[in-house]
Amino acid sequence: MAAVETNPPGRSRSDAWSAAKTAGADRTLMLLVPGALVVILLFIYPFLYGLLLSFAPKAGSVFANYRTFFTTPRLRDTIATTLWIAVPATLVNVGLALPIAYRMRRNSRWQRLLTALLVIPITLGTVLVAEGLLTYLGPQGWFNRTLIDLGLASAPVRLTHNYWGVVLSLVITGFPFAFLLVLSYITGIDPALAQAAATLGAGPAARFRHIYLPLLAPGLAIALCLSFVQAFSVFPSAVLLGAPAGPTRVISIAAYQAAFEDYDYAMASAIAMVMGAVQLVIVAAILALRGVFYRGPAAGGKG
Amino acid sequence: MKAIRRIGGALWDGGLWALTLLFLANIAGVILAVLVNSFATRWFGTWLPAGFTARWYAAAWDEFQLGYLVTVTMEVVFAVVGIAILLGVPAGYALARRDFPGKRAVMLLFLLPLLVPPITYGIPLATVLYQLRLGGTMTGVILANLVPTVPFVILVMTPFIEQIDPRLEAAARVLGAGTGRVFLHILVPLLAPGILAAGLLVLVRTIAMFELTFLTAGPDSQTLVVALYYSVFAAGVRAGQSVDAMAVTYMVTTLVWLIIALRFVNPTQLVTRVKEQPRMA
């Protein structure tokens, strides 16, 4: 807006333009209304409704649902179970994505090919990946055959219907997601900054440590947050590839069962709220850690 | 010293390439396992099946009513794409062009549905839709899928709209065109590439959207991915090859649209939901 005011006199707004602009201003803002209504009616309202409903249990006092959740081991332990799956998966995904995306930061044919290939598992989604992994990782699958033929295992390794199946499915869909996200942040950093550092004698490691890493910190924090939140809300692969009755009974399974098997929507809402709260706590922790490691302008390198 | 550093660099590079290739090989393995199994006569204890046949596709077509599923999926997806574009493009325009008090709050309102995972808000949303008797209907499925897609269209469209010179619209207004005509005759033709990109991205994402559709769909409003979940869940009821024939149908439906989409958009656009705030000039 300010740029319009500071334009040279020859390009300044005519009176007709400014009149037209004021006349259209109110109607232009009206264009926001339908889109905003969708989010308010279908996202904000259900969330508030769910929050209120969680305090209106089928039986007992206002906090009965939350008390039940935190005193029933079968419900309470889902938080630890889910964290035990989601945290390692997130660390592996972002930990692998950072060096590989950094190596691929120059716009090359390889970068384009790799991004196009990695978009496939994201697009296919967790259900299809789970079905594929059931065959691929199964005792007769290609993965185990390869391990045995290479002499890395003497008998098939059990990788489905347990903890490992779920973690591996989260890596298959989560790594490409983290990679594309980190890559988009890295390519947003002006390579001239690293070139300047190189002219001043900085080696590759120093350039990464002192130029890229500080500029990437905000983007990495967001990549960690989004990857974690996605992993924490794992549902189809925990049911299909895991052991949903025991070791991979994640929190979303508990919420789903409360809603669609017990028809206790108040309890289901309470579990959904706990799920949201845990995600919020971890996201806040990641953002706070970023503040400890990195203080400086949050803007990227360009401009 | 320099030589050691060079060897270290080469090892590091080689390691990264090896990891990347290993990952790609595993993805290929997962997809090929589904594909090969869907054509297998019998496959047990060998690298490849005993023989190949296409009969599982005929079986799956009857057992799962694949034709009906594909029709429902396309109806849901095209309704979602159409409505999301109709609501999202004007809202994106207002956000790109106007500064107003509370703009940051509105931006946050549109960002939240993209940051909160669907299963978290899907359960309260499904509860509300079931109370309105919309749960289990196609309308309910379409409404639920609008929650992440309308904000997604807004985010994708904003940079496209910012590229258009506001003087073009001003000129049209001076010549007497109202907001509707400015949209139809000036903005829509100029925004066509952006609308196409946003539409294709929403389309691909909605075909694969499992959680929201799963929580709101009834028996007649299931999409392919939800039906696939149920048939994998009930493994053992049907032949594995028949389930995989359905998985391949889903895969082909998704990948055809993905390939079309990749002609017009950058792959990173499928995941980069958090755009930097457009810098105020």
Short mmCIF file of N, CA, C and O in Angstrom, two decimals, chain A residues 71-177:
data_model
loop_
_atom_site.label_atom_id
_atom_site.label_comp_id
_atom_site.label_asym_id
_atom_site.label_seq_id
_atom_site.Cartn_x
_atom_site.Cartn_y
_atom_site.Cartn_z
N THR A 71 -7.20 -41.80 34.38
CA THR A 71 -7.09 -42.84 35.40
C THR A 71 -7.23 -44.24 34.81
O THR A 71 -6.94 -45.21 35.49
N THR A 72 -7.67 -44.34 33.53
CA THR A 72 -7.76 -45.66 32.91
C THR A 72 -6.48 -45.92 32.13
O THR A 72 -6.21 -45.24 31.15
N PRO A 73 -5.68 -46.91 32.55
CA PRO A 73 -4.40 -47.13 31.86
C PRO A 73 -4.57 -47.35 30.36
O PRO A 73 -3.78 -46.85 29.56
N ARG A 74 -5.64 -48.09 29.97
CA ARG A 74 -5.85 -48.39 28.55
C ARG A 74 -6.02 -47.12 27.73
O ARG A 74 -5.69 -47.09 26.55
N LEU A 75 -6.55 -46.06 28.34
CA LEU A 75 -6.71 -44.79 27.63
C LEU A 75 -5.47 -43.91 27.82
O LEU A 75 -4.91 -43.39 26.87
N ARG A 76 -5.03 -43.77 29.09
CA ARG A 76 -3.92 -42.88 29.40
C ARG A 76 -2.66 -43.28 28.64
O ARG A 76 -1.93 -42.44 28.12
N ASP A 77 -2.41 -44.60 28.60
CA ASP A 77 -1.16 -45.07 27.99
C ASP A 77 -1.09 -44.81 26.49
O ASP A 77 -0.02 -44.91 25.90
N THR A 78 -2.23 -44.47 25.86
CA THR A 78 -2.17 -44.21 24.41
C THR A 78 -1.27 -43.01 24.12
O THR A 78 -0.67 -42.94 23.06
N ILE A 79 -1.17 -42.06 25.07
CA ILE A 79 -0.31 -40.89 24.83
C ILE A 79 1.14 -41.35 24.68
O ILE A 79 1.81 -41.02 23.70
N ALA A 80 1.60 -42.15 25.66
CA ALA A 80 2.98 -42.64 25.60
C ALA A 80 3.20 -43.51 24.37
O ALA A 80 4.21 -43.38 23.67
N THR A 81 2.23 -44.39 24.08
CA THR A 81 2.35 -45.27 22.90
C THR A 81 2.54 -44.45 21.64
O THR A 81 3.40 -44.74 20.81
N THR A 82 1.71 -43.40 21.50
CA THR A 82 1.77 -42.60 20.28
C THR A 82 3.08 -41.82 20.21
O THR A 82 3.70 -41.74 19.15
N LEU A 83 3.51 -41.26 21.35
CA LEU A 83 4.78 -40.53 21.35
C LEU A 83 5.93 -41.46 20.99
O LEU A 83 6.84 -41.10 20.24
N TRP A 84 5.88 -42.69 21.51
CA TRP A 84 6.93 -43.68 21.29
C TRP A 84 7.05 -44.02 19.81
O TRP A 84 8.11 -44.41 19.33
N ILE A 85 5.94 -43.88 19.05
CA ILE A 85 5.99 -44.10 17.60
C ILE A 85 6.34 -42.81 16.88
O ILE A 85 7.17 -42.79 15.97
N ALA A 86 5.70 -41.70 17.29
CA ALA A 86 5.78 -40.47 16.51
C ALA A 86 7.13 -39.76 16.65
O ALA A 86 7.64 -39.24 15.66
N VAL A 87 7.70 -39.75 17.87
CA VAL A 87 8.95 -38.98 18.06
C VAL A 87 10.10 -39.59 17.25
O VAL A 87 10.76 -38.87 16.48
N PRO A 88 10.37 -40.92 17.35
CA PRO A 88 11.47 -41.44 16.52
C PRO A 88 11.20 -41.25 15.03
O PRO A 88 12.13 -40.87 14.28
N ALA A 89 9.96 -41.46 14.59
CA ALA A 89 9.66 -41.30 13.16
C ALA A 89 9.94 -39.87 12.72
O ALA A 89 10.54 -39.64 11.65
N THR A 90 9.55 -38.89 13.54
CA THR A 90 9.79 -37.49 13.18
C THR A 90 11.27 -37.19 13.09
O THR A 90 11.74 -36.55 12.14
N LEU A 91 12.04 -37.67 14.09
CA LEU A 91 13.48 -37.39 14.11
C LEU A 91 14.17 -38.02 12.91
O LEU A 91 15.02 -37.39 12.27
N VAL A 92 13.78 -39.26 12.57
CA VAL A 92 14.38 -39.91 11.40
C VAL A 92 14.03 -39.13 10.14
O VAL A 92 14.90 -38.82 9.32
N ASN A 93 12.75 -38.75 9.98
CA ASN A 93 12.32 -38.09 8.76
C ASN A 93 13.02 -36.76 8.55
O ASN A 93 13.57 -36.50 7.48
N VAL A 94 13.01 -35.90 9.58
CA VAL A 94 13.64 -34.58 9.41
C VAL A 94 15.16 -34.73 9.40
O VAL A 94 15.85 -34.04 8.64
N GLY A 95 15.68 -35.67 10.22
CA GLY A 95 17.12 -35.88 10.26
C GLY A 95 17.68 -36.35 8.92
O GLY A 95 18.78 -35.95 8.54
N LEU A 96 16.94 -37.17 8.18
CA LEU A 96 17.39 -37.60 6.86
C LEU A 96 17.12 -36.51 5.82
O LEU A 96 17.89 -36.32 4.88
N ALA A 97 15.99 -35.80 6.00
CA ALA A 97 15.59 -34.81 5.00
C ALA A 97 16.59 -33.67 4.92
O ALA A 97 16.92 -33.20 3.83
N LEU A 98 17.14 -33.26 6.08
CA LEU A 98 18.02 -32.09 6.08
C LEU A 98 19.28 -32.30 5.23
O LEU A 98 19.51 -31.52 4.30
N PRO A 99 20.09 -33.36 5.49
CA PRO A 99 21.31 -33.48 4.65
C PRO A 99 20.99 -33.76 3.18
O PRO A 99 21.69 -33.23 2.30
N ILE A 100 19.95 -34.57 2.91
CA ILE A 100 19.67 -34.90 1.51
C ILE A 100 19.15 -33.67 0.76
O ILE A 100 19.58 -33.37 -0.35
N ALA A 101 18.26 -32.92 1.40
CA ALA A 101 17.74 -31.71 0.75
C ALA A 101 18.86 -30.69 0.58
O ALA A 101 18.94 -29.98 -0.43
N TYR A 102 19.77 -30.62 1.55
CA TYR A 102 20.89 -29.67 1.46
C TYR A 102 21.79 -30.03 0.28
O TYR A 102 22.21 -29.16 -0.48
N ARG A 103 22.04 -31.32 0.11
CA ARG A 103 22.87 -31.78 -1.00
C ARG A 103 22.20 -31.45 -2.34
O ARG A 103 22.86 -31.19 -3.33
N MET A 104 20.85 -31.48 -2.35
CA MET A 104 20.09 -31.30 -3.60
C MET A 104 19.68 -29.85 -3.81
O MET A 104 18.78 -29.58 -4.59
N ARG A 105 20.28 -28.91 -3.04
CA ARG A 105 19.72 -27.55 -3.04
C ARG A 105 19.85 -26.86 -4.39
O ARG A 105 19.09 -25.97 -4.70
N ARG A 106 20.88 -27.25 -5.18
CA ARG A 106 21.00 -26.60 -6.50
C ARG A 106 19.95 -27.17 -7.43
O ARG A 106 19.70 -28.36 -7.46
N ASN A 107 19.33 -26.28 -8.18
CA ASN A 107 18.26 -26.70 -9.08
C ASN A 107 18.87 -27.50 -10.23
O ASN A 107 19.51 -26.96 -11.11
N SER A 108 18.70 -28.81 -10.17
CA SER A 108 19.28 -29.66 -11.21
C SER A 108 18.22 -30.62 -11.69
O SER A 108 17.13 -30.68 -11.15
N ARG A 109 18.60 -31.40 -12.71
CA ARG A 109 17.68 -32.41 -13.21
C ARG A 109 17.39 -33.44 -12.10
O ARG A 109 16.28 -33.91 -11.95
N TRP A 110 18.43 -33.76 -11.29
CA TRP A 110 18.25 -34.74 -10.22
C TRP A 110 17.24 -34.25 -9.20
O TRP A 110 16.42 -35.02 -8.71
N GLN A 111 17.35 -32.95 -8.87
CA GLN A 111 16.42 -32.41 -7.88
C GLN A 111 14.98 -32.56 -8.38
O GLN A 111 14.12 -33.01 -7.63
N ARG A 112 14.76 -32.22 -9.65
CA ARG A 112 13.39 -32.30 -10.18
C ARG A 112 12.90 -33.74 -10.22
O ARG A 112 11.77 -34.03 -9.88
N LEU A 113 13.80 -34.66 -10.64
CA LEU A 113 13.41 -36.07 -10.71
C LEU A 113 13.07 -36.59 -9.31
O LEU A 113 12.03 -37.23 -9.11
N LEU A 114 13.93 -36.28 -8.34
CA LEU A 114 13.73 -36.80 -6.99
C LEU A 114 12.43 -36.24 -6.38
O LEU A 114 11.66 -36.97 -5.77
N THR A 115 12.19 -34.94 -6.56
CA THR A 115 10.96 -34.38 -5.99
C THR A 115 9.74 -35.02 -6.64
O THR A 115 8.77 -35.33 -5.96
N ALA A 116 9.79 -35.24 -7.96
CA ALA A 116 8.64 -35.85 -8.64
C ALA A 116 8.40 -37.27 -8.13
O ALA A 116 7.27 -37.70 -7.95
N LEU A 117 9.52 -38.03 -7.88
CA LEU A 117 9.37 -39.40 -7.40
C LEU A 117 8.86 -39.43 -5.96
O LEU A 117 8.02 -40.26 -5.60
N LEU A 118 9.35 -38.49 -5.14
CA LEU A 118 8.99 -38.52 -3.72
C LEU A 118 7.55 -38.06 -3.49
O LEU A 118 6.97 -38.34 -2.44
N VAL A 119 6.99 -37.36 -4.46
CA VAL A 119 5.63 -36.91 -4.30
C VAL A 119 4.66 -38.09 -4.44
O VAL A 119 3.54 -38.06 -3.94
N ILE A 120 5.12 -39.18 -5.07
CA ILE A 120 4.23 -40.34 -5.30
C ILE A 120 3.74 -40.95 -3.98
O ILE A 120 2.53 -41.07 -3.79
N PRO A 121 4.64 -41.33 -3.04
CA PRO A 121 4.10 -41.92 -1.80
C PRO A 121 3.20 -40.96 -1.02
O PRO A 121 2.23 -41.40 -0.40
N ILE A 122 3.49 -39.65 -1.07
CA ILE A 122 2.62 -38.69 -0.37
C ILE A 122 1.23 -38.73 -0.98
O ILE A 122 0.23 -38.76 -0.29
N THR A 123 1.20 -38.72 -2.33
CA THR A 123 -0.08 -38.67 -3.02
C THR A 123 -0.88 -39.94 -2.80
O THR A 123 -2.09 -39.90 -2.63
N LEU A 124 -0.18 -41.09 -2.83
CA LEU A 124 -0.91 -42.35 -2.68
C LEU A 124 -1.52 -42.46 -1.29
O LEU A 124 -2.60 -43.03 -1.12
N GLY A 125 -0.84 -41.93 -0.29
CA GLY A 125 -1.45 -41.89 1.04
C GLY A 125 -1.17 -43.11 1.88
O GLY A 125 -0.67 -44.14 1.41
N THR A 126 -1.52 -42.99 3.17
CA THR A 126 -1.12 -43.99 4.15
C THR A 126 -1.83 -45.33 3.95
O THR A 126 -1.25 -46.37 4.25
N VAL A 127 -3.07 -45.32 3.46
CA VAL A 127 -3.80 -46.58 3.34
C VAL A 127 -3.13 -47.48 2.30
O VAL A 127 -2.86 -48.65 2.55
N LEU A 128 -2.82 -46.90 1.13
CA LEU A 128 -2.20 -47.70 0.09
C LEU A 128 -0.80 -48.15 0.51
O LEU A 128 -0.42 -49.30 0.28
N VAL A 129 -0.04 -47.24 1.14
CA VAL A 129 1.30 -47.61 1.59
C VAL A 129 1.21 -48.75 2.60
O VAL A 129 2.01 -49.69 2.57
N ALA A 130 0.21 -48.69 3.49
CA ALA A 130 0.05 -49.77 4.47
C ALA A 130 -0.23 -51.09 3.77
O ALA A 130 0.39 -52.11 4.11
N GLU A 131 -1.11 -51.09 2.78
CA GLU A 131 -1.43 -52.32 2.06
C GLU A 131 -0.19 -52.85 1.33
O GLU A 131 0.09 -54.04 1.36
N GLY A 132 0.57 -51.95 0.71
CA GLY A 132 1.78 -52.37 0.01
C GLY A 132 2.81 -52.94 0.97
O GLY A 132 3.43 -53.97 0.71
N LEU A 133 2.98 -52.27 2.13
CA LEU A 133 3.98 -52.72 3.09
C LEU A 133 3.62 -54.08 3.67
O LEU A 133 4.51 -54.87 4.01
N LEU A 134 2.31 -54.37 3.80
CA LEU A 134 1.90 -55.67 4.34
C LEU A 134 2.49 -56.80 3.50
O LEU A 134 2.94 -57.82 4.03
N THR A 135 2.47 -56.61 2.16
CA THR A 135 3.03 -57.62 1.28
C THR A 135 4.55 -57.53 1.26
O THR A 135 5.26 -58.53 1.41
N TYR A 136 5.06 -56.30 1.12
CA TYR A 136 6.49 -56.08 0.89
C TYR A 136 7.32 -56.47 2.11
O TYR A 136 8.38 -57.08 1.99
N LEU A 137 6.83 -56.11 3.31
CA LEU A 137 7.60 -56.40 4.53
C LEU A 137 7.23 -57.74 5.16
O LEU A 137 7.84 -58.15 6.14
N GLY A 138 6.22 -58.39 4.63
CA GLY A 138 5.72 -59.64 5.22
C GLY A 138 6.79 -60.72 5.23
O GLY A 138 7.85 -60.59 4.59
N PRO A 139 6.53 -61.82 5.95
CA PRO A 139 7.55 -62.88 6.08
C PRO A 139 7.96 -63.46 4.72
O PRO A 139 9.10 -63.94 4.58
N GLN A 140 7.07 -63.43 3.72
CA GLN A 140 7.41 -63.95 2.39
C GLN A 140 7.74 -62.82 1.42
O GLN A 140 7.90 -63.06 0.23
N GLY A 141 7.77 -61.59 1.92
CA GLY A 141 7.91 -60.44 1.03
C GLY A 141 9.32 -60.23 0.52
O GLY A 141 10.27 -60.87 0.99
N TRP A 142 9.44 -59.33 -0.44
CA TRP A 142 10.73 -59.06 -1.08
C TRP A 142 11.77 -58.55 -0.08
O TRP A 142 12.95 -58.83 -0.21
N PHE A 143 11.34 -57.77 0.90
CA PHE A 143 12.30 -57.19 1.85
C PHE A 143 13.01 -58.29 2.62
O PHE A 143 14.24 -58.33 2.69
N ASN A 144 12.23 -59.22 3.17
CA ASN A 144 12.83 -60.31 3.94
C ASN A 144 13.64 -61.26 3.07
O ASN A 144 14.68 -61.76 3.49
N ARG A 145 13.16 -61.48 1.83
CA ARG A 145 13.93 -62.35 0.91
C ARG A 145 15.29 -61.74 0.64
O ARG A 145 16.31 -62.45 0.61
N THR A 146 15.31 -60.40 0.44
CA THR A 146 16.58 -59.73 0.17
C THR A 146 17.51 -59.86 1.37
O THR A 146 18.69 -60.17 1.22
N LEU A 147 16.97 -59.63 2.57
CA LEU A 147 17.80 -59.74 3.78
C LEU A 147 18.41 -61.13 3.89
O LEU A 147 19.60 -61.28 4.20
N ILE A 148 17.58 -62.16 3.63
CA ILE A 148 18.07 -63.54 3.78
C ILE A 148 19.10 -63.86 2.70
O ILE A 148 20.17 -64.41 2.98
N ASP A 149 18.82 -63.44 1.44
CA ASP A 149 19.75 -63.72 0.35
C ASP A 149 21.08 -63.01 0.55
O ASP A 149 22.13 -63.49 0.12
N LEU A 150 21.04 -61.83 1.18
CA LEU A 150 22.29 -61.10 1.43
C LEU A 150 23.00 -61.62 2.67
O LEU A 150 24.09 -61.15 3.01
N GLY A 151 22.37 -62.53 3.38
CA GLY A 151 22.97 -63.08 4.58
C GLY A 151 22.85 -62.17 5.79
O GLY A 151 23.55 -62.34 6.78
N LEU A 152 21.98 -61.16 5.72
CA LEU A 152 21.81 -60.24 6.85
C LEU A 152 20.86 -60.80 7.90
O LEU A 152 20.82 -60.33 9.03
N ALA A 153 20.08 -61.80 7.52
CA ALA A 153 19.16 -62.42 8.47
C ALA A 153 19.08 -63.90 8.13
O ALA A 153 19.25 -64.29 6.97
N SER A 154 18.87 -64.72 9.15
CA SER A 154 18.79 -66.16 8.87
C SER A 154 17.33 -66.60 8.74
O SER A 154 17.04 -67.59 8.07
N ALA A 155 16.43 -65.86 9.37
CA ALA A 155 15.00 -66.16 9.25
C ALA A 155 14.28 -64.84 9.00
O ALA A 155 14.82 -63.78 9.30
N PRO A 156 13.06 -64.88 8.44
CA PRO A 156 12.33 -63.64 8.18
C PRO A 156 12.19 -62.78 9.45
O PRO A 156 11.89 -63.30 10.53
N VAL A 157 12.45 -61.48 9.31
CA VAL A 157 12.29 -60.55 10.43
C VAL A 157 10.84 -60.12 10.46
O VAL A 157 10.26 -59.80 9.42
N ARG A 158 10.27 -60.12 11.66
CA ARG A 158 8.86 -59.75 11.77
C ARG A 158 8.72 -58.23 11.76
O ARG A 158 9.17 -57.55 12.67
N LEU A 159 8.14 -57.69 10.71
CA LEU A 159 8.05 -56.24 10.57
C LEU A 159 6.62 -55.76 10.37
O LEU A 159 6.38 -54.56 10.22
N THR A 160 5.65 -56.68 10.33
CA THR A 160 4.27 -56.25 10.17
C THR A 160 3.48 -56.66 11.41
O THR A 160 3.90 -57.57 12.14
N HIS A 161 2.35 -55.99 11.61
CA HIS A 161 1.51 -56.22 12.78
C HIS A 161 2.27 -56.02 14.08
O HIS A 161 2.07 -56.72 15.06
N ASN A 162 3.21 -55.07 14.07
CA ASN A 162 3.88 -54.68 15.31
C ASN A 162 4.35 -53.23 15.20
O ASN A 162 4.04 -52.52 14.23
N TYR A 163 5.13 -52.80 16.20
CA TYR A 163 5.64 -51.44 16.27
C TYR A 163 6.39 -51.02 15.00
O TYR A 163 6.18 -49.93 14.47
N TRP A 164 7.25 -51.91 14.50
CA TRP A 164 8.12 -51.53 13.38
C TRP A 164 7.33 -51.22 12.12
O TRP A 164 7.69 -50.33 11.35
N GLY A 165 6.26 -51.98 11.88
CA GLY A 165 5.45 -51.73 10.69
C GLY A 165 4.94 -50.30 10.67
O GLY A 165 4.99 -49.61 9.65
N VAL A 166 4.45 -49.84 11.83
CA VAL A 166 3.88 -48.49 11.90
C VAL A 166 4.96 -47.44 11.70
O VAL A 166 4.80 -46.49 10.93
N VAL A 167 6.12 -47.63 12.38
CA VAL A 167 7.20 -46.65 12.24
C VAL A 167 7.67 -46.59 10.78
O VAL A 167 7.85 -45.51 10.21
N LEU A 168 7.84 -47.77 10.16
CA LEU A 168 8.32 -47.78 8.77
C LEU A 168 7.31 -47.11 7.84
O LEU A 168 7.69 -46.38 6.93
N SER A 169 6.01 -47.32 8.08
CA SER A 169 5.02 -46.67 7.22
C SER A 169 5.07 -45.15 7.41
O SER A 169 4.89 -44.40 6.46
N LEU A 170 5.35 -44.72 8.63
CA LEU A 170 5.45 -43.27 8.86
C LEU A 170 6.69 -42.69 8.18
O LEU A 170 6.69 -41.54 7.77
N VAL A 171 7.76 -43.50 8.07
CA VAL A 171 8.95 -43.02 7.37
C VAL A 171 8.67 -42.96 5.87
O VAL A 171 9.04 -41.99 5.20
N ILE A 172 7.98 -43.97 5.34
CA ILE A 172 7.72 -44.00 3.89
C ILE A 172 6.89 -42.79 3.46
O ILE A 172 7.16 -42.18 2.42
N THR A 173 5.88 -42.41 4.21
CA THR A 173 5.08 -41.25 3.81
C THR A 173 5.62 -39.95 4.41
O THR A 173 5.41 -38.89 3.85
N GLY A 174 6.30 -40.03 5.55
CA GLY A 174 6.73 -38.82 6.25
C GLY A 174 8.05 -38.25 5.73
O GLY A 174 8.22 -37.03 5.70
N PHE A 175 8.98 -39.12 5.32
CA PHE A 175 10.26 -38.60 4.83
C PHE A 175 10.06 -37.72 3.58
O PHE A 175 10.60 -36.62 3.53
N PRO A 176 9.29 -38.18 2.58
CA PRO A 176 9.11 -37.30 1.40
C PRO A 176 8.49 -35.96 1.78
O PRO A 176 8.90 -34.92 1.28
N PHE A 177 7.56 -35.99 2.71
CA PHE A 177 6.91 -34.76 3.16
C PHE A 177 7.95 -33.82 3.78
O PHE A 177 8.05 -32.64 3.41
#
